[in-house]
């Protein structure tokens, strides 16, 4: 798990066009399920803790980070990390997604990748293999 988290963080900070925004502006971090709590803790040195948000269908209360419904985070998110391939219907309102977002996805999340590519977000994708 630690290697996967390190891969995510180093890939984000190495994305040349994103580094300035990541370090110098508050950034919304959104991720789903699995090991999101460990990932959030690892991201705290890079972004303001108050900007770390999460979405999960089951977990809606955490004392350290705040929950947002998926559609509520689309316009404001600057960095969206998928740790779980959510149902594609969550992207029905993809037209509300911030056009400057960096979207981090596992290379096995083929439905998400296809949807983002079809919706003109191919330049926003950071596809990782673990």
mmCIF file of C-alpha atoms in Angstrom, residues 27 29 31 40-41 43-53 62-66:
data_model
loop_
_atom_site.group_PDB
_atom_site.id
_atom_site.type_symbol
_atom_site.label_atom_id
_atom_site.label_comp_id
_atom_site.label_asym_id
_atom_site.label_seq_id
_atom_site.Cartn_x
_atom_site.Cartn_y
_atom_site.Cartn_z
ATOM 1 C CA UNK A 27 -6.187 21.899 -3.886
ATOM 2 C CA UNK A 29 -8.352 16.078 -3.256
ATOM 3 C CA UNK A 31 -10.778 9.839 -3.911
ATOM 4 C CA UNK A 40 -5.092 11.601 2.634
ATOM 5 C CA UNK A 41 -2.558 11.581 5.459
ATOM 6 C CA UNK A 43 -1.062 14.160 0.907
ATOM 7 C CA UNK A 44 -1.306 16.578 3.840
ATOM 8 C CA UNK A 45 2.248 17.965 3.394
ATOM 9 C CA UNK A 46 1.318 18.969 -0.167
ATOM 10 C CA UNK A 47 -2.130 20.496 0.243
ATOM 11 C CA UNK A 48 -4.078 22.172 2.988
ATOM 12 C CA UNK A 49 -5.863 19.591 5.138
ATOM 13 C CA UNK A 50 -9.057 21.616 4.924
ATOM 14 C CA UNK A 51 -9.039 21.133 1.148
ATOM 15 C CA UNK A 52 -8.967 17.343 1.347
ATOM 16 C CA UNK A 53 -12.430 16.042 0.581
ATOM 17 C CA UNK A 62 -14.845 11.239 9.200
ATOM 18 C CA UNK A 63 -13.474 13.570 11.852
ATOM 19 C CA UNK A 64 -10.327 14.529 9.904
ATOM 20 C CA UNK A 65 -11.689 15.173 6.398
ATOM 21 C CA UNK A 66 -14.970 16.289 4.980
#
